[in-house]
Amino acid sequence: MSLRSLTMDQLTGVINLYPWFGAARKELCARMAKVGGSEWGKAQYSDAALYVASRTLISDIVRSTRMEDYSDKDVERLIKEYINPAVSSQPAQGQEYSDSGQSSVAAGSAESAVGTREYSSPQPADHCRPVRVAGGDFFSPEQYAAVRRDEDNVFSNFRTERYDEPDGRRWEDPELGFCTETLAAIYADQGYFAEAKKIYSRLILRYPEKSAYFASLIEKLQQEN
């Protein structure tokens, strides 16, 4: 049985009996899109999209019935109007006044010239157009400093300068080698207690502020083994 050979009543009957039949729902959407009209809307197409393998199948059917013009034939004109709106408005003004006689054309040209001189004045050399980027930081450190108050301690929680990790904090050291607490724990779990103690000793030299912690781990290994 081919779904395309079914009548509309038969096709809707199949969908009522087997709501999960995605191919039948797709065929119904294709037929309704060809018929057009306001009987079907976004809700019906959305419901049908729930039962097909990909919602793209239904969205392609919906887009195929639209008659919008997506060509880029007017892009060049729109860009020129955006860059220099005064110059691009001159032809429109001249065409508007051409229907009212020669005197109106002359008057329109004069007004266009005045408007051009008014709006096309060069900007100063130091003029900088602000650019806004979505998700970007719109405030400079100087602007933050201008609004900072003596009783405001929020800014002190942030680093104002770049922080480079000292050489002693690197994972690999020519003298100490590769040593981490995780590696020491792995050695201890596998029974290599001497290697684990060596790594803890190296970590004490690398992180003096944690010497008591690593010393306690060494003592724990000595007590257990």
PDB file of C-alpha atoms in Angstrom:
ATOM      1  CA  MET A   1       0.000   0.000   0.000  1.00  0.00           C
ATOM      2  CA  SER A   2       1.331   3.390  -1.012  1.00  0.00           C
ATOM      3  CA  LEU A   3       0.439   6.404   1.094  1.00  0.00           C
ATOM      4  CA  ARG A   4       0.340   8.604  -2.001  1.00  0.00           C
ATOM      5  CA  SER A   5      -2.450   6.491  -3.496  1.00  0.00           C
ATOM      6  CA  LEU A   6      -4.733   7.000  -0.493  1.00  0.00           C
ATOM      7  CA  THR A   7      -7.455   9.586  -0.466  1.00  0.00           C
ATOM      8  CA  MET A   8      -7.463  12.328   2.126  1.00  0.00           C
ATOM      9  CA  ASP A   9     -10.104  10.533   4.196  1.00  0.00           C
ATOM     10  CA  GLN A  10      -8.173   7.274   4.054  1.00  0.00           C
ATOM     11  CA  LEU A  11      -4.930   9.015   5.010  1.00  0.00           C
ATOM     12  CA  THR A  12      -6.487  10.720   8.030  1.00  0.00           C
ATOM     13  CA  GLY A  13      -8.037   7.389   9.005  1.00  0.00           C
ATOM     14  CA  VAL A  14      -4.605   5.738   8.978  1.00  0.00           C
ATOM     15  CA  ILE A  15      -3.236   8.507  11.210  1.00  0.00           C
ATOM     16  CA  ASN A  16      -6.137   8.094  13.631  1.00  0.00           C
ATOM     17  CA  LEU A  17      -5.496   4.353  13.857  1.00  0.00           C
ATOM     18  CA  TYR A  18      -1.701   4.676  14.054  1.00  0.00           C
ATOM     19  CA  PRO A  19      -0.794   8.083  15.557  1.00  0.00           C
ATOM     20  CA  TRP A  20       2.876   7.123  15.640  1.00  0.00           C
ATOM     21  CA  PHE A  21       2.981   6.589  11.849  1.00  0.00           C
ATOM     22  CA  GLY A  22       5.415   9.391  10.942  1.00  0.00           C
ATOM     23  CA  ALA A  23       5.404   8.758   7.194  1.00  0.00           C
ATOM     24  CA  ALA A  24       1.626   9.175   7.081  1.00  0.00           C
ATOM     25  CA  ARG A  25       1.837  12.435   9.002  1.00  0.00           C
ATOM     26  CA  LYS A  26       4.518  13.690   6.624  1.00  0.00           C
ATOM     27  CA  GLU A  27       2.337  12.851   3.618  1.00  0.00           C
ATOM     28  CA  LEU A  28      -0.602  14.682   5.196  1.00  0.00           C
ATOM     29  CA  CYS A  29       1.559  17.766   5.822  1.00  0.00           C
ATOM     30  CA  ALA A  30       2.749  17.735   2.206  1.00  0.00           C
ATOM     31  CA  ARG A  31      -0.825  17.580   0.914  1.00  0.00           C
ATOM     32  CA  MET A  32      -2.074  20.330   3.216  1.00  0.00           C
ATOM     33  CA  ALA A  33       0.857  22.533   2.228  1.00  0.00           C
ATOM     34  CA  LYS A  34      -0.041  22.152  -1.459  1.00  0.00           C
ATOM     35  CA  VAL A  35      -3.699  22.915  -0.812  1.00  0.00           C
ATOM     36  CA  GLY A  36      -2.881  26.016   1.233  1.00  0.00           C
ATOM     37  CA  GLY A  37      -5.463  27.994   3.121  1.00  0.00           C
ATOM     38  CA  SER A  38      -5.824  28.706   6.808  1.00  0.00           C
ATOM     39  CA  GLU A  39      -7.074  25.275   7.882  1.00  0.00           C
ATOM     40  CA  TRP A  40      -3.607  24.251   8.955  1.00  0.00           C
ATOM     41  CA  GLY A  41      -1.244  26.389  10.984  1.00  0.00           C
ATOM     42  CA  LYS A  42       1.972  26.140  12.921  1.00  0.00           C
ATOM     43  CA  ALA A  43       0.342  24.060  15.660  1.00  0.00           C
ATOM     44  CA  GLN A  44      -0.601  21.256  13.267  1.00  0.00           C
ATOM     45  CA  TYR A  45       2.824  21.181  11.649  1.00  0.00           C
ATOM     46  CA  SER A  46       4.472  21.217  15.086  1.00  0.00           C
ATOM     47  CA  ASP A  47       2.402  18.252  16.226  1.00  0.00           C
ATOM     48  CA  ALA A  48       3.335  16.301  13.108  1.00  0.00           C
ATOM     49  CA  ALA A  49       7.029  17.079  13.612  1.00  0.00           C
ATOM     50  CA  LEU A  50       6.937  15.186  16.911  1.00  0.00           C
ATOM     51  CA  TYR A  51       6.358  11.882  15.116  1.00  0.00           C
ATOM     52  CA  VAL A  52       8.980  12.057  12.349  1.00  0.00           C
ATOM     53  CA  ALA A  53      12.646  11.197  12.541  1.00  0.00           C
ATOM     54  CA  SER A  54      13.771  14.769  11.930  1.00  0.00           C
ATOM     55  CA  ARG A  55      11.861  18.022  12.239  1.00  0.00           C
ATOM     56  CA  THR A  56      13.694  19.210   9.138  1.00  0.00           C
ATOM     57  CA  LEU A  57      11.366  17.048   7.040  1.00  0.00           C
ATOM     58  CA  ILE A  58       8.360  19.086   8.146  1.00  0.00           C
ATOM     59  CA  SER A  59      10.128  22.449   8.126  1.00  0.00           C
ATOM     60  CA  ASP A  60      11.222  21.882   4.510  1.00  0.00           C
ATOM     61  CA  ILE A  61       7.610  21.268   3.546  1.00  0.00           C
ATOM     62  CA  VAL A  62       6.504  24.487   5.239  1.00  0.00           C
ATOM     63  CA  ARG A  63       9.260  26.539   3.615  1.00  0.00           C
ATOM     64  CA  SER A  64       8.479  25.145   0.176  1.00  0.00           C
ATOM     65  CA  THR A  65       5.066  26.840   0.223  1.00  0.00           C
ATOM     66  CA  ARG A  66       6.370  30.282   1.098  1.00  0.00           C
ATOM     67  CA  MET A  67       6.920  32.822  -1.653  1.00  0.00           C
ATOM     68  CA  GLU A  68       9.335  35.177   0.101  1.00  0.00           C
ATOM     69  CA  ASP A  69      12.202  36.572  -1.930  1.00  0.00           C
ATOM     70  CA  TYR A  70      15.475  35.714  -0.206  1.00  0.00           C
ATOM     71  CA  SER A  71      17.756  36.904  -3.001  1.00  0.00           C
ATOM     72  CA  ASP A  72      20.503  39.418  -2.276  1.00  0.00           C
ATOM     73  CA  LYS A  73      19.789  41.693  -5.219  1.00  0.00           C
ATOM     74  CA  ASP A  74      19.204  44.732  -2.956  1.00  0.00           C
ATOM     75  CA  VAL A  75      22.175  44.175  -0.658  1.00  0.00           C
ATOM     76  CA  GLU A  76      24.466  46.567  -2.549  1.00  0.00           C
ATOM     77  CA  ARG A  77      21.879  49.350  -2.461  1.00  0.00           C
ATOM     78  CA  LEU A  78      21.194  48.845   1.247  1.00  0.00           C
ATOM     79  CA  ILE A  79      24.910  48.970   2.065  1.00  0.00           C
ATOM     80  CA  LYS A  80      25.336  52.223   0.126  1.00  0.00           C
ATOM     81  CA  GLU A  81      22.357  53.774   1.921  1.00  0.00           C
ATOM     82  CA  TYR A  82      23.749  52.698   5.279  1.00  0.00           C
ATOM     83  CA  ILE A  83      27.239  54.079   4.587  1.00  0.00           C
ATOM     84  CA  ASN A  84      26.118  57.405   3.081  1.00  0.00           C
ATOM     85  CA  PRO A  85      22.379  57.998   3.513  1.00  0.00           C
ATOM     86  CA  ALA A  86      22.543  61.635   2.265  1.00  0.00           C
ATOM     87  CA  VAL A  87      23.960  60.734  -1.141  1.00  0.00           C
ATOM     88  CA  SER A  88      21.633  57.779  -1.671  1.00  0.00           C
ATOM     89  CA  SER A  89      18.579  59.941  -0.895  1.00  0.00           C
ATOM     90  CA  GLN A  90      19.304  62.398  -3.747  1.00  0.00           C
ATOM     91  CA  PRO A  91      17.965  60.225  -6.618  1.00  0.00           C
ATOM     92  CA  ALA A  92      14.792  59.521  -4.673  1.00  0.00           C
ATOM     93  CA  GLN A  93      14.197  63.232  -4.107  1.00  0.00           C
ATOM     94  CA  GLY A  94      14.837  64.074  -7.767  1.00  0.00           C
ATOM     95  CA  GLN A  95      12.428  61.380  -8.924  1.00  0.00           C
ATOM     96  CA  GLU A  96       9.767  62.607  -6.524  1.00  0.00           C
ATOM     97  CA  TYR A  97       9.893  66.152  -7.841  1.00  0.00           C
ATOM     98  CA  SER A  98      10.109  65.144 -11.532  1.00  0.00           C
ATOM     99  CA  ASP A  99       6.344  64.552 -11.689  1.00  0.00           C
ATOM    100  CA  SER A 100       5.465  68.105 -10.662  1.00  0.00           C
ATOM    101  CA  GLY A 101       7.289  69.997 -13.446  1.00  0.00           C
ATOM    102  CA  GLN A 102      10.646  71.477 -14.297  1.00  0.00           C
ATOM    103  CA  SER A 103      10.500  74.143 -11.585  1.00  0.00           C
ATOM    104  CA  SER A 104       9.889  71.545  -8.898  1.00  0.00           C
ATOM    105  CA  VAL A 105      12.856  69.534 -10.133  1.00  0.00           C
ATOM    106  CA  ALA A 106      15.127  72.541  -9.787  1.00  0.00           C
ATOM    107  CA  ALA A 107      13.817  73.263  -6.301  1.00  0.00           C
ATOM    108  CA  GLY A 108      14.237  69.644  -5.284  1.00  0.00           C
ATOM    109  CA  SER A 109      17.804  69.594  -6.575  1.00  0.00           C
ATOM    110  CA  ALA A 110      18.639  72.718  -4.597  1.00  0.00           C
ATOM    111  CA  GLU A 111      17.174  71.268  -1.424  1.00  0.00           C
ATOM    112  CA  SER A 112      19.057  68.017  -2.019  1.00  0.00           C
ATOM    113  CA  ALA A 113      22.315  69.888  -2.424  1.00  0.00           C
ATOM    114  CA  VAL A 114      21.724  71.793   0.819  1.00  0.00           C
ATOM    115  CA  GLY A 115      20.887  68.575   2.616  1.00  0.00           C
ATOM    116  CA  THR A 116      24.020  66.947   1.256  1.00  0.00           C
ATOM    117  CA  ARG A 117      26.235  69.731   2.511  1.00  0.00           C
ATOM    118  CA  GLU A 118      24.555  69.528   5.877  1.00  0.00           C
ATOM    119  CA  TYR A 119      24.841  65.788   6.450  1.00  0.00           C
ATOM    120  CA  SER A 120      28.052  64.971   4.597  1.00  0.00           C
ATOM    121  CA  SER A 121      30.274  67.211   6.688  1.00  0.00           C
ATOM    122  CA  PRO A 122      33.505  65.395   7.477  1.00  0.00           C
ATOM    123  CA  GLN A 123      33.883  64.073  11.000  1.00  0.00           C
ATOM    124  CA  PRO A 124      36.863  65.082  13.121  1.00  0.00           C
ATOM    125  CA  ALA A 125      39.949  62.927  12.817  1.00  0.00           C
ATOM    126  CA  ASP A 126      39.801  61.872  16.459  1.00  0.00           C
ATOM    127  CA  HIS A 127      36.220  60.653  16.173  1.00  0.00           C
ATOM    128  CA  CYS A 128      35.910  57.001  17.192  1.00  0.00           C
ATOM    129  CA  ARG A 129      32.678  55.167  16.565  1.00  0.00           C
ATOM    130  CA  PRO A 130      31.783  52.911  19.514  1.00  0.00           C
ATOM    131  CA  VAL A 131      31.375  49.249  18.671  1.00  0.00           C
ATOM    132  CA  ARG A 132      29.197  47.045  20.854  1.00  0.00           C
ATOM    133  CA  VAL A 133      29.873  43.308  20.888  1.00  0.00           C
ATOM    134  CA  ALA A 134      27.349  40.904  22.367  1.00  0.00           C
ATOM    135  CA  GLY A 135      28.838  39.326  25.467  1.00  0.00           C
ATOM    136  CA  GLY A 136      31.767  41.746  25.548  1.00  0.00           C
ATOM    137  CA  ASP A 137      32.934  43.976  28.369  1.00  0.00           C
ATOM    138  CA  PHE A 138      31.694  47.492  27.673  1.00  0.00           C
ATOM    139  CA  PHE A 139      33.738  49.170  30.419  1.00  0.00           C
ATOM    140  CA  SER A 140      37.440  49.883  30.491  1.00  0.00           C
ATOM    141  CA  PRO A 141      39.600  49.829  33.660  1.00  0.00           C
ATOM    142  CA  GLU A 142      39.610  53.631  33.579  1.00  0.00           C
ATOM    143  CA  GLN A 143      35.806  53.696  33.661  1.00  0.00           C
ATOM    144  CA  TYR A 144      35.769  51.274  36.581  1.00  0.00           C
ATOM    145  CA  ALA A 145      38.265  53.455  38.428  1.00  0.00           C
ATOM    146  CA  ALA A 146      36.069  56.513  37.863  1.00  0.00           C
ATOM    147  CA  VAL A 147      33.101  54.964  39.686  1.00  0.00           C
ATOM    148  CA  ARG A 148      35.024  53.201  42.422  1.00  0.00           C
ATOM    149  CA  ARG A 149      34.361  54.380  45.984  1.00  0.00           C
ATOM    150  CA  ASP A 150      36.429  54.104  49.135  1.00  0.00           C
ATOM    151  CA  GLU A 151      33.823  52.002  50.911  1.00  0.00           C
ATOM    152  CA  ASP A 152      33.376  49.705  47.937  1.00  0.00           C
ATOM    153  CA  ASN A 153      35.377  46.490  48.376  1.00  0.00           C
ATOM    154  CA  VAL A 154      33.944  44.619  45.411  1.00  0.00           C
ATOM    155  CA  PHE A 155      36.711  45.665  43.042  1.00  0.00           C
ATOM    156  CA  SER A 156      39.411  44.405  45.391  1.00  0.00           C
ATOM    157  CA  ASN A 157      38.236  40.832  44.808  1.00  0.00           C
ATOM    158  CA  PHE A 158      39.259  40.934  41.151  1.00  0.00           C
ATOM    159  CA  ARG A 159      42.742  40.852  39.710  1.00  0.00           C
ATOM    160  CA  THR A 160      43.658  44.082  37.982  1.00  0.00           C
ATOM    161  CA  GLU A 161      46.801  42.772  36.331  1.00  0.00           C
ATOM    162  CA  ARG A 162      47.797  39.634  34.505  1.00  0.00           C
ATOM    163  CA  TYR A 163      48.844  36.802  36.771  1.00  0.00           C
ATOM    164  CA  ASP A 164      51.554  34.439  35.586  1.00  0.00           C
ATOM    165  CA  GLU A 165      52.031  31.200  37.459  1.00  0.00           C
ATOM    166  CA  PRO A 166      55.535  31.036  38.936  1.00  0.00           C
ATOM    167  CA  ASP A 167      57.983  28.504  37.615  1.00  0.00           C
ATOM    168  CA  GLY A 168      57.816  26.573  40.874  1.00  0.00           C
ATOM    169  CA  ARG A 169      54.144  25.777  40.243  1.00  0.00           C
ATOM    170  CA  ARG A 170      54.654  23.903  37.009  1.00  0.00           C
ATOM    171  CA  TRP A 171      53.754  20.249  36.841  1.00  0.00           C
ATOM    172  CA  GLU A 172      57.155  19.257  35.496  1.00  0.00           C
ATOM    173  CA  ASP A 173      60.414  20.410  37.011  1.00  0.00           C
ATOM    174  CA  PRO A 174      63.885  19.463  35.739  1.00  0.00           C
ATOM    175  CA  GLU A 175      65.058  18.782  39.291  1.00  0.00           C
ATOM    176  CA  LEU A 176      61.935  17.347  40.887  1.00  0.00           C
ATOM    177  CA  GLY A 177      60.499  15.595  37.838  1.00  0.00           C
ATOM    178  CA  PHE A 178      56.825  14.881  37.292  1.00  0.00           C
ATOM    179  CA  CYS A 179      55.108  14.546  40.656  1.00  0.00           C
ATOM    180  CA  THR A 180      51.518  15.011  41.719  1.00  0.00           C
ATOM    181  CA  GLU A 181      49.463  13.888  44.670  1.00  0.00           C
ATOM    182  CA  THR A 182      47.377  11.694  42.372  1.00  0.00           C
ATOM    183  CA  LEU A 183      50.471   9.905  41.100  1.00  0.00           C
ATOM    184  CA  ALA A 184      51.621   9.273  44.671  1.00  0.00           C
ATOM    185  CA  ALA A 185      48.222   7.829  45.565  1.00  0.00           C
ATOM    186  CA  ILE A 186      48.406   5.504  42.541  1.00  0.00           C
ATOM    187  CA  TYR A 187      51.829   4.248  43.624  1.00  0.00           C
ATOM    188  CA  ALA A 188      50.520   3.669  47.149  1.00  0.00           C
ATOM    189  CA  ASP A 189      47.479   1.726  45.900  1.00  0.00           C
ATOM    190  CA  GLN A 190      49.721  -0.522  43.792  1.00  0.00           C
ATOM    191  CA  GLY A 191      52.094  -1.205  46.681  1.00  0.00           C
ATOM    192  CA  TYR A 192      54.998   1.021  45.621  1.00  0.00           C
ATOM    193  CA  PHE A 193      55.188   2.817  48.954  1.00  0.00           C
ATOM    194  CA  ALA A 194      58.794   3.956  48.527  1.00  0.00           C
ATOM    195  CA  GLU A 195      57.941   5.731  45.277  1.00  0.00           C
ATOM    196  CA  ALA A 196      54.889   7.313  46.891  1.00  0.00           C
ATOM    197  CA  LYS A 197      57.020   8.661  49.757  1.00  0.00           C
ATOM    198  CA  LYS A 198      59.514  10.125  47.270  1.00  0.00           C
ATOM    199  CA  ILE A 199      56.769  11.966  45.450  1.00  0.00           C
ATOM    200  CA  TYR A 200      55.324  13.332  48.700  1.00  0.00           C
ATOM    201  CA  SER A 201      58.823  14.522  49.653  1.00  0.00           C
ATOM    202  CA  ARG A 202      59.160  16.334  46.334  1.00  0.00           C
ATOM    203  CA  LEU A 203      55.748  17.907  46.807  1.00  0.00           C
ATOM    204  CA  ILE A 204      56.895  19.245  50.189  1.00  0.00           C
ATOM    205  CA  LEU A 205      59.780  21.020  48.433  1.00  0.00           C
ATOM    206  CA  ARG A 206      57.535  22.321  45.696  1.00  0.00           C
ATOM    207  CA  TYR A 207      54.678  23.459  47.945  1.00  0.00           C
ATOM    208  CA  PRO A 208      56.159  24.526  51.308  1.00  0.00           C
ATOM    209  CA  GLU A 209      52.810  25.865  52.465  1.00  0.00           C
ATOM    210  CA  LYS A 210      51.421  22.294  52.313  1.00  0.00           C
ATOM    211  CA  SER A 211      54.405  20.610  53.918  1.00  0.00           C
ATOM    212  CA  ALA A 212      52.449  19.577  57.023  1.00  0.00           C
ATOM    213  CA  TYR A 213      49.778  17.942  54.884  1.00  0.00           C
ATOM    214  CA  PHE A 214      52.219  15.918  52.773  1.00  0.00           C
ATOM    215  CA  ALA A 215      54.243  14.999  55.870  1.00  0.00           C
ATOM    216  CA  SER A 216      51.104  13.535  57.424  1.00  0.00           C
ATOM    217  CA  LEU A 217      50.578  11.414  54.295  1.00  0.00           C
ATOM    218  CA  ILE A 218      54.145  10.100  54.548  1.00  0.00           C
ATOM    219  CA  GLU A 219      53.615   9.274  58.214  1.00  0.00           C
ATOM    220  CA  LYS A 220      50.374   7.502  57.369  1.00  0.00           C
ATOM    221  CA  LEU A 221      52.182   5.314  54.823  1.00  0.00           C
ATOM    222  CA  GLN A 222      54.856   4.447  57.374  1.00  0.00           C
ATOM    223  CA  GLN A 223      52.245   3.413  59.943  1.00  0.00           C
ATOM    224  CA  GLU A 224      50.256   1.272  57.528  1.00  0.00           C
ATOM    225  CA  ASN A 225      53.294  -0.433  56.026  1.00  0.00           C
TER     226      ASN A 225
END
